[in-house]
XYZ file of C-alpha atoms in Angstrom:
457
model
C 0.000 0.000 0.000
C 2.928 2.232 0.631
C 4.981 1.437 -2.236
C 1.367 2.241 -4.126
C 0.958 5.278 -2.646
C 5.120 6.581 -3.277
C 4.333 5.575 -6.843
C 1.542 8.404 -7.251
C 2.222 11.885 -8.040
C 1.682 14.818 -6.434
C -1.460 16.003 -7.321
C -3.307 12.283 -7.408
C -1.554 11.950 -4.008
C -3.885 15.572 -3.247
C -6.986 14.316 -4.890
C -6.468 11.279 -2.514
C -6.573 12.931 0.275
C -9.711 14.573 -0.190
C -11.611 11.439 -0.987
C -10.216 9.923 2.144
C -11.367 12.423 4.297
C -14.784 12.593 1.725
C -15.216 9.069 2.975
C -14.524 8.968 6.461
C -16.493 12.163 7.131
C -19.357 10.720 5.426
C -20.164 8.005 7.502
C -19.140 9.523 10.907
C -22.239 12.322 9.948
C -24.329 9.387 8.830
C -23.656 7.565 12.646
C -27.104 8.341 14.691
C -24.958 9.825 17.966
C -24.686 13.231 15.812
C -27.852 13.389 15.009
C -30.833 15.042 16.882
C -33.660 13.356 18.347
C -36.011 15.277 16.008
C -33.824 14.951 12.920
C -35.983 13.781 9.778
C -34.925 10.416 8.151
C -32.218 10.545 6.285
C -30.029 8.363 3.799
C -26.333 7.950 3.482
C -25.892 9.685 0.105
C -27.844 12.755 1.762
C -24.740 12.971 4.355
C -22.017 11.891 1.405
C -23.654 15.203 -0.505
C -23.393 17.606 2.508
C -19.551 16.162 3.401
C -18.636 16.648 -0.335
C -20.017 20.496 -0.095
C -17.966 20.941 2.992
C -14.642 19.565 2.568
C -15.336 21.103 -1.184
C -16.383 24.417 1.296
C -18.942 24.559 -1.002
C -21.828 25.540 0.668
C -24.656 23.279 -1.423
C -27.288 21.158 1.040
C -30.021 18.614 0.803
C -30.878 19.868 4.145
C -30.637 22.391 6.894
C -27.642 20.701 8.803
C -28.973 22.844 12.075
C -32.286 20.529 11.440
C -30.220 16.927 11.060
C -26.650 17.358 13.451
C -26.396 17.773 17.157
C -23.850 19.851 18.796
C -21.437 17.201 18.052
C -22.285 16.475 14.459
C -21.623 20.515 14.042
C -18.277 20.514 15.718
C -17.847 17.454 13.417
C -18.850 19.865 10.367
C -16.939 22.446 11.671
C -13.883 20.503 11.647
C -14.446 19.033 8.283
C -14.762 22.515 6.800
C -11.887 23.894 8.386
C -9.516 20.488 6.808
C -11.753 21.338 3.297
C -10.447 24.954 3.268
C -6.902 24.945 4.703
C -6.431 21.564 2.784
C -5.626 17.838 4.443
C -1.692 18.384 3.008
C -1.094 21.771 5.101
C -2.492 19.653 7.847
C -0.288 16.477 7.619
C 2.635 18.744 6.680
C 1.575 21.198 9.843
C 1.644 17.853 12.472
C 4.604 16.849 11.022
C 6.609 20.117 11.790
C 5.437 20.039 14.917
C 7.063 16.937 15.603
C 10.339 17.764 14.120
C 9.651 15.447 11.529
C 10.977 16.040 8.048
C 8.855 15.937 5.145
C 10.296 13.657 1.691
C 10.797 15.683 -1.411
C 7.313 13.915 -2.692
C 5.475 15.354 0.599
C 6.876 18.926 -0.370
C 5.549 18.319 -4.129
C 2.334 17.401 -2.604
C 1.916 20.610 -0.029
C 3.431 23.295 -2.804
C 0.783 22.233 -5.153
C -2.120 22.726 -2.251
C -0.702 25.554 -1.650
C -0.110 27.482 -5.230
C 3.826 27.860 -4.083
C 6.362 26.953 -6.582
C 9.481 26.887 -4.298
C 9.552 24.573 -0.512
C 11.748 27.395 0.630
C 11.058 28.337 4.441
C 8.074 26.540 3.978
C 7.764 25.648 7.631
C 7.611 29.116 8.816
C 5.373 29.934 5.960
C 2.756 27.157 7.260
C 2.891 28.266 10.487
C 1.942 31.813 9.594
C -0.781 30.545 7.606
C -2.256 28.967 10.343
C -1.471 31.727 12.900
C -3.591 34.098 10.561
C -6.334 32.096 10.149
C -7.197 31.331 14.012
C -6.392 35.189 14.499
C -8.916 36.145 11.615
C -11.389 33.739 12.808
C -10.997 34.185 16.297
C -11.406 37.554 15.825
C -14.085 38.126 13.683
C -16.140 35.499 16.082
C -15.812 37.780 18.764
C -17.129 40.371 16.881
C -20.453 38.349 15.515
C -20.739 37.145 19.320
C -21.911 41.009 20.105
C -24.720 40.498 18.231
C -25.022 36.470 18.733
C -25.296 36.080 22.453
C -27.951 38.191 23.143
C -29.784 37.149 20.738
C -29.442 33.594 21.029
C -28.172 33.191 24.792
C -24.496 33.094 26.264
C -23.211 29.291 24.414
C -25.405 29.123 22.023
C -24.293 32.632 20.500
C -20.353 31.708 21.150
C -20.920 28.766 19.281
C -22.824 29.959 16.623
C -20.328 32.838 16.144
C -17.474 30.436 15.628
C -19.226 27.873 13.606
C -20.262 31.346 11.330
C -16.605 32.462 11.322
C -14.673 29.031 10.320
C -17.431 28.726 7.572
C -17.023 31.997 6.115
C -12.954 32.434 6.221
C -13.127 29.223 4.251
C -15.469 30.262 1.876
C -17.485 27.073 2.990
C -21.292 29.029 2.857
C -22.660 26.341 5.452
C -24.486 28.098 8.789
C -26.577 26.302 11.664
C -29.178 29.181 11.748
C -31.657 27.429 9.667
C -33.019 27.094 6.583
C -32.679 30.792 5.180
C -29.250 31.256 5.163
C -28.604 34.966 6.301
C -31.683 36.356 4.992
C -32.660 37.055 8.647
C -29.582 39.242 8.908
C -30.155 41.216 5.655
C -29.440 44.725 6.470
C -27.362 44.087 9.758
C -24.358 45.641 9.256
C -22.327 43.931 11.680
C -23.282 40.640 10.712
C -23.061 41.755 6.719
C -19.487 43.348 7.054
C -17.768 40.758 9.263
C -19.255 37.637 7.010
C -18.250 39.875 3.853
C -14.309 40.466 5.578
C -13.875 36.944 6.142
C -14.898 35.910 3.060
C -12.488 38.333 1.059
C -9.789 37.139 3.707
C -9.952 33.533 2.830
C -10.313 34.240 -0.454
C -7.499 36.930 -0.867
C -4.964 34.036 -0.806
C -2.420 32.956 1.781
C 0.418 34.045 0.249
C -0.715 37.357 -0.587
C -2.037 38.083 2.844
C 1.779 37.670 4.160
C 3.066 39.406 1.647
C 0.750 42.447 2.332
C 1.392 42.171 6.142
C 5.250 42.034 5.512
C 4.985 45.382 3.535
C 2.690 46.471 6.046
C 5.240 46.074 9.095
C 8.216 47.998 6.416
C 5.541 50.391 6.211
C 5.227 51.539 9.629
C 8.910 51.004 10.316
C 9.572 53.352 7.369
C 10.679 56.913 7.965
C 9.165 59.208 6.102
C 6.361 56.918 5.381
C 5.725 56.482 1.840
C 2.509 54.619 0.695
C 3.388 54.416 -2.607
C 6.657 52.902 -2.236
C 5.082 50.279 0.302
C 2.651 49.124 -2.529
C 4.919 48.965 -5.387
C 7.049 46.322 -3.297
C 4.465 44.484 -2.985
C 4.818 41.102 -5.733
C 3.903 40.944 -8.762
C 0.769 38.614 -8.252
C -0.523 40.534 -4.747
C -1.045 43.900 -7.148
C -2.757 41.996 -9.706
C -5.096 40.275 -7.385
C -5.964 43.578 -5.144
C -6.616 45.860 -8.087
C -8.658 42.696 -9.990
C -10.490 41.930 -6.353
C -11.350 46.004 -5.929
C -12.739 45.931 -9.758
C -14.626 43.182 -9.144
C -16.467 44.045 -6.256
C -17.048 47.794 -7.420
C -18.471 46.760 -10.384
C -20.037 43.652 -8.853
C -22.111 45.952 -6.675
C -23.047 48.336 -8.524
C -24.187 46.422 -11.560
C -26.171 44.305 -9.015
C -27.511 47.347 -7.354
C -28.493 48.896 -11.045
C -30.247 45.747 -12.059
C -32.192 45.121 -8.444
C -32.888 48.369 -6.366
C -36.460 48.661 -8.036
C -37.392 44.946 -7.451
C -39.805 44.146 -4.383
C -39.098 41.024 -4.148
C -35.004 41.641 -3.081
C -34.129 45.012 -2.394
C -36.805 47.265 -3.671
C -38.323 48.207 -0.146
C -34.841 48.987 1.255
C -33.283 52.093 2.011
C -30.476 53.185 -0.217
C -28.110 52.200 2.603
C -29.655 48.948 2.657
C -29.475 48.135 -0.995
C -25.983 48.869 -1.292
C -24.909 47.066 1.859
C -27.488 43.718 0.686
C -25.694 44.219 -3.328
C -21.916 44.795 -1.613
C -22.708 41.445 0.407
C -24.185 39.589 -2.512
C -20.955 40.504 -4.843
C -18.514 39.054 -1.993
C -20.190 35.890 -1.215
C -20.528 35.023 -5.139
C -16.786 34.839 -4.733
C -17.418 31.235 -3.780
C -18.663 31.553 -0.216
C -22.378 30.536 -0.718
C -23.965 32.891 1.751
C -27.489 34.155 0.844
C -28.888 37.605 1.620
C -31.861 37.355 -0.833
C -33.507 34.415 -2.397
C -31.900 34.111 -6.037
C -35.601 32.360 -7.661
C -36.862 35.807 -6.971
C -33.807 38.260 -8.543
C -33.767 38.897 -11.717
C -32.573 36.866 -14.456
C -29.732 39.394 -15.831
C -28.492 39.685 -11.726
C -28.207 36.114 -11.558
C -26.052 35.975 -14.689
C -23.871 38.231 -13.340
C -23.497 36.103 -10.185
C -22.990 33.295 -12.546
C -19.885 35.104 -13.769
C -18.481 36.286 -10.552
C -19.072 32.562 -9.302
C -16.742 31.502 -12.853
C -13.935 33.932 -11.742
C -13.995 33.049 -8.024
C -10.820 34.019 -5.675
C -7.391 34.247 -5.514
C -4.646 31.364 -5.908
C -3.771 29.554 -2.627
C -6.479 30.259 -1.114
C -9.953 28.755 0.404
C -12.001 30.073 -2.874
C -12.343 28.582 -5.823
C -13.517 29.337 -9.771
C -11.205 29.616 -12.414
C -9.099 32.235 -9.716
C -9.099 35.855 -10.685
C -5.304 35.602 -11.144
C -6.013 33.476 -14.210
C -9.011 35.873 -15.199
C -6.671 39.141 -15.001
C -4.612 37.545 -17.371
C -7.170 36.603 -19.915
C -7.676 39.942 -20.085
C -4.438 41.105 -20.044
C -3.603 38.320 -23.096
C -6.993 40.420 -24.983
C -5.250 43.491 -24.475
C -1.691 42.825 -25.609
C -2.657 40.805 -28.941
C -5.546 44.337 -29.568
C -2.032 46.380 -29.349
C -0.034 44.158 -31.051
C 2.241 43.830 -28.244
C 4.850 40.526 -28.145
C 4.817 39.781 -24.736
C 1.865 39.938 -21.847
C 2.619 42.737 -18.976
C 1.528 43.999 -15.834
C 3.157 46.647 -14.425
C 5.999 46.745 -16.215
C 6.720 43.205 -16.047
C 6.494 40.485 -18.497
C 4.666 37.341 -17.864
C 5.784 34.365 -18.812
C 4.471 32.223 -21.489
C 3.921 29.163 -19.626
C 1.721 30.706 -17.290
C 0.309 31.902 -20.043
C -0.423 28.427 -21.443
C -1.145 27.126 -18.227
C -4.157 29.692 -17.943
C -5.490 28.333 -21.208
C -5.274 24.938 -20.008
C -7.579 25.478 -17.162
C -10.016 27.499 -19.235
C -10.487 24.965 -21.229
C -10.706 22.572 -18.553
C -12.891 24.081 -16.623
C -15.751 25.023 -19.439
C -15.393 21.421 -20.809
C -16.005 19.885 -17.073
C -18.725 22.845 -16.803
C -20.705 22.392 -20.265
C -20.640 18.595 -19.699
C -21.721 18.591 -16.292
C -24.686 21.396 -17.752
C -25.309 19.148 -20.182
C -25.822 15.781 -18.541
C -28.248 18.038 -15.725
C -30.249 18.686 -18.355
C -30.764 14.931 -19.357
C -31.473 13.958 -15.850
C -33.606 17.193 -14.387
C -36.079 17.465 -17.448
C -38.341 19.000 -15.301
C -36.332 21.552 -13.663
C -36.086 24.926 -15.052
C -32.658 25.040 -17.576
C -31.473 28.379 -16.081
C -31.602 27.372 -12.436
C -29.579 24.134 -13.638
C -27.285 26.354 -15.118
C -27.016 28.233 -11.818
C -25.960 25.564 -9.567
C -23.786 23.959 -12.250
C -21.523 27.432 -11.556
C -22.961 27.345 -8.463
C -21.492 23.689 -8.031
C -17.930 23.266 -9.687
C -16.857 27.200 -8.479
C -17.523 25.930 -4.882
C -20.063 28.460 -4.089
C -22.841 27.136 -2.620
C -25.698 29.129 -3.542
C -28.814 27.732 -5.076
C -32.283 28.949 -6.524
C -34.104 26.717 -4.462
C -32.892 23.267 -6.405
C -30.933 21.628 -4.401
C -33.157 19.585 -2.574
C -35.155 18.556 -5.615
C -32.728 16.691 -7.666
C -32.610 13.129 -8.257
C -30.304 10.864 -7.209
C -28.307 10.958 -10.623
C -28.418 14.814 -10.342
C -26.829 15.140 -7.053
C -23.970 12.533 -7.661
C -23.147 14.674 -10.963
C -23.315 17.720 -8.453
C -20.963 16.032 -6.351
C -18.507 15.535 -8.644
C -18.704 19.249 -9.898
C -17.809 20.303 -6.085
C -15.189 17.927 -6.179
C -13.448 18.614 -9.638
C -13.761 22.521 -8.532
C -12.675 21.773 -5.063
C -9.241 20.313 -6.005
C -8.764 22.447 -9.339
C -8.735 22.115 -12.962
C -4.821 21.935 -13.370
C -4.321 19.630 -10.390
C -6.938 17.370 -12.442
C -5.010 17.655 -15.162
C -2.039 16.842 -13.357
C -3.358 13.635 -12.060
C -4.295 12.502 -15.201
C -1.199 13.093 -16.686
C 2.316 11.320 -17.461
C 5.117 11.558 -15.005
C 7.604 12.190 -18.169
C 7.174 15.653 -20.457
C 8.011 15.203 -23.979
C 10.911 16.669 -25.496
C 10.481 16.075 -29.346
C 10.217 19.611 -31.103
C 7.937 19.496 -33.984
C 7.538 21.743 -37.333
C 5.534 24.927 -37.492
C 2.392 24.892 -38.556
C 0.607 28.109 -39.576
C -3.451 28.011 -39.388
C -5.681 30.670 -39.861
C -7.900 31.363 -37.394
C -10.466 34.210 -39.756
């Protein structure tokens, strides 16, 4: 079994790891001791779906989890969300640095690729600060929900709450034990609104950029005079990119939302202006793969729900809990439009050129991940005849860009229907090039053929 397992490469050996814990999470939820009393009947694949959306951090249900798991099965959830959006690998790597055990050069293969890092260098302290940031963010953002929490739903109830609310929304999971309307109780509380909406864009800002950021951050206030500009231009390369891409997306995000919405009853229409933009800023964030719901999408209209299709396509940033195709490969689709409109040889961002194998790596997981996504469309629309083909289309995004949001479907697929949907949350979970990867040879090719021109109009 070992020799099997050393004979796997590094991103099968990932894909493994989520089954595992897939598996195993599966039928601890399905046991009756996390279950409550009250809890309607329910069948194994019904708890295989809901452990798929979390360690997927997904956010998709067959059923309220607050209506089916006790306090245990929760903490249970909780947990398995947490491995789902820090990833098993940082885990095993994390234990084994703690006891001073060193990892084999397969192990580091393994934890660079779950981690979007293409060097193992100081990749122990690196882990550690990852992990240090997320209880901190967590932590802290749970004490802030618990203001509003424990009053309202008594002293443990609202701690727990608060931290089941936080871990789910750092990793971009979109599960809550609230009930059955996601946060469409909390719709224009602002504290709720803005700490879900922070920890959102902090899990999906990326690991790696979030150091670098706090790193220039520190130089910053060491600095003397303190220069702003200089601090952000020594920022990398990829941490610009993804903050200017992450501040389009959510300006325009909300306000296109806002445009297409603020006269509709049924969402925001009997708001106050305040209220409509905080409900349209909230809606933008959490279609970065999060899965939280403000408003019920059946009743939005059909262009706003397109656009959340979209922002669910582009997701978050590399290395982190989000997923979609990753706005780092999305900037530089655009960026590729640009420079072959100018006529320019090479693709740039600020004054840098970027290399062409990224370039052809993005284009690999385009076409990945619209292949996966019009088959997976396609083969819904065999098996859910009856179901309207827009709101298929909907949680197909919804589905393999780990989002979690639904118009009311979920529950009301078929058996075939859900396993494709599982598989959707998986292949997005674990990412189109790691896919690829797996599937792959070991060896590259190294035979050079002859040009070819071909026209392409």
């Amino acid at each position: 079994m070992r020799f099997f397992f050393n004979q796997l490469t590094a991103a099968q050996k990932l894909c493994l790891s989520f089954i595992f814990v897939i598996i195993l999470g599966s039928v601890l939820l399905s046991l009756p001791i996390f279950h409550l009393p009250s809890a309607p009947k329910t069948a194994y694949i019904d708890h295989l779906f809901t452990v798929v959306s979390m360690v997927c951090v997904t956010g998709l249900s067959v059923f309220p989890i607050a209506d089916v798991y006790n306090h245990a099965g929760l903490i249970l959830s909780m947990i398995l969300i947490q491995i789902g959006g820090l990833g098993l690998i940082t885990l095993i790597a994390f234990s084994y640095y703690t006891l001073r055990r060193k990892l084999s050069l397969s192990d580091l293969t393994v934890l660079q690729s779950s981690l979007s890092r293409e060097s193992s260098r100081h990749l122990n302290k690196f882990l550690y600060s990852i992990y240090k940031f997320t209880f901190f963010v967590e932590m802290a953002c749970a004490g802030i929900l618990m203001i509003d929490f424990i009053p309202r739903f008594g002293f443990i109830n609202g701690i727990f709450n608060a931290i089941f609310l936080s871990v789910s929304a750092f990793c971009n999971a979109g599960f809550d034990n609230l009930g059955n309307n996601s946060l469409i109780d909390f719709q224009t509380n602002p504290l709720v609104n803005l700490t879900i909406a922070f920890l959102i864009i902090a899990g999906g800002l990326g690991f790696a950029n979030w150091i670098d950021i706090v790193h220039r951050l520190k130089d910053y206030l060491k600095s003397k005079p303190k220069k702003l500009s200089l601090t952000l231009r020594r920022l990398k390369i990829q941490t610009r990119l993804v903050l200017l891409t992450t501040l389009i997306l959510l300006t325009g995000g909300t306000l296109l939302s806002w445009l297409i919405e603020y006269h509709n009853p049924n969402t925001i229409g009997n708001l106050n202006f305040f209220q409509q933009g905080l409900v349209s800023f909230f809606q933008t964030v959490t279609m970065r793969t999060a899965g939280f719901a403000t408003i019920d999408y059946s009743q939005a209209h059909s262009a706003t729900n397109f656009l959340f299709i979209i922002q669910m396509i582009i997701g978050g940033a590399p290395g982190g809990t989000a997923g979609g195709i990753k706005i780092a490969c999305a900037s530089l689709i655009v960026l590729l439009f640009k420079s072959e409109l100018r006529g320019d040889k090479h693709v740039t961002f600020s004054k840098k050129r970027i290399p062409q194998e990224i370039i052809q790596q993005v284009l690999t997981i385009l076409v990945f991940f619209f292949s996966v996504f019009i088959i997976g469309y396609f083969l819904l629309l065999v098996t859910e005849p009856s179901q309207s083909p827009f709101a298929l289309l909907f949680e197909t995004a919804s589905a393999l860009a780990t989002v979690g949001v639904s118009m009311n479907l979920t529950s009301q697929l078929s058996l075939l229907g859900r396993v494709i949907i599982m598989l959707l949350m998986f292949l997005g979970r674990v990412g189109p090039l790691t896919v690829l990867l797996s599937l792959s040879q070991k060896q590259k090719t190294t035979i050079t053929y002859p040009r070819a021109d071909i026209s392409l109009g």
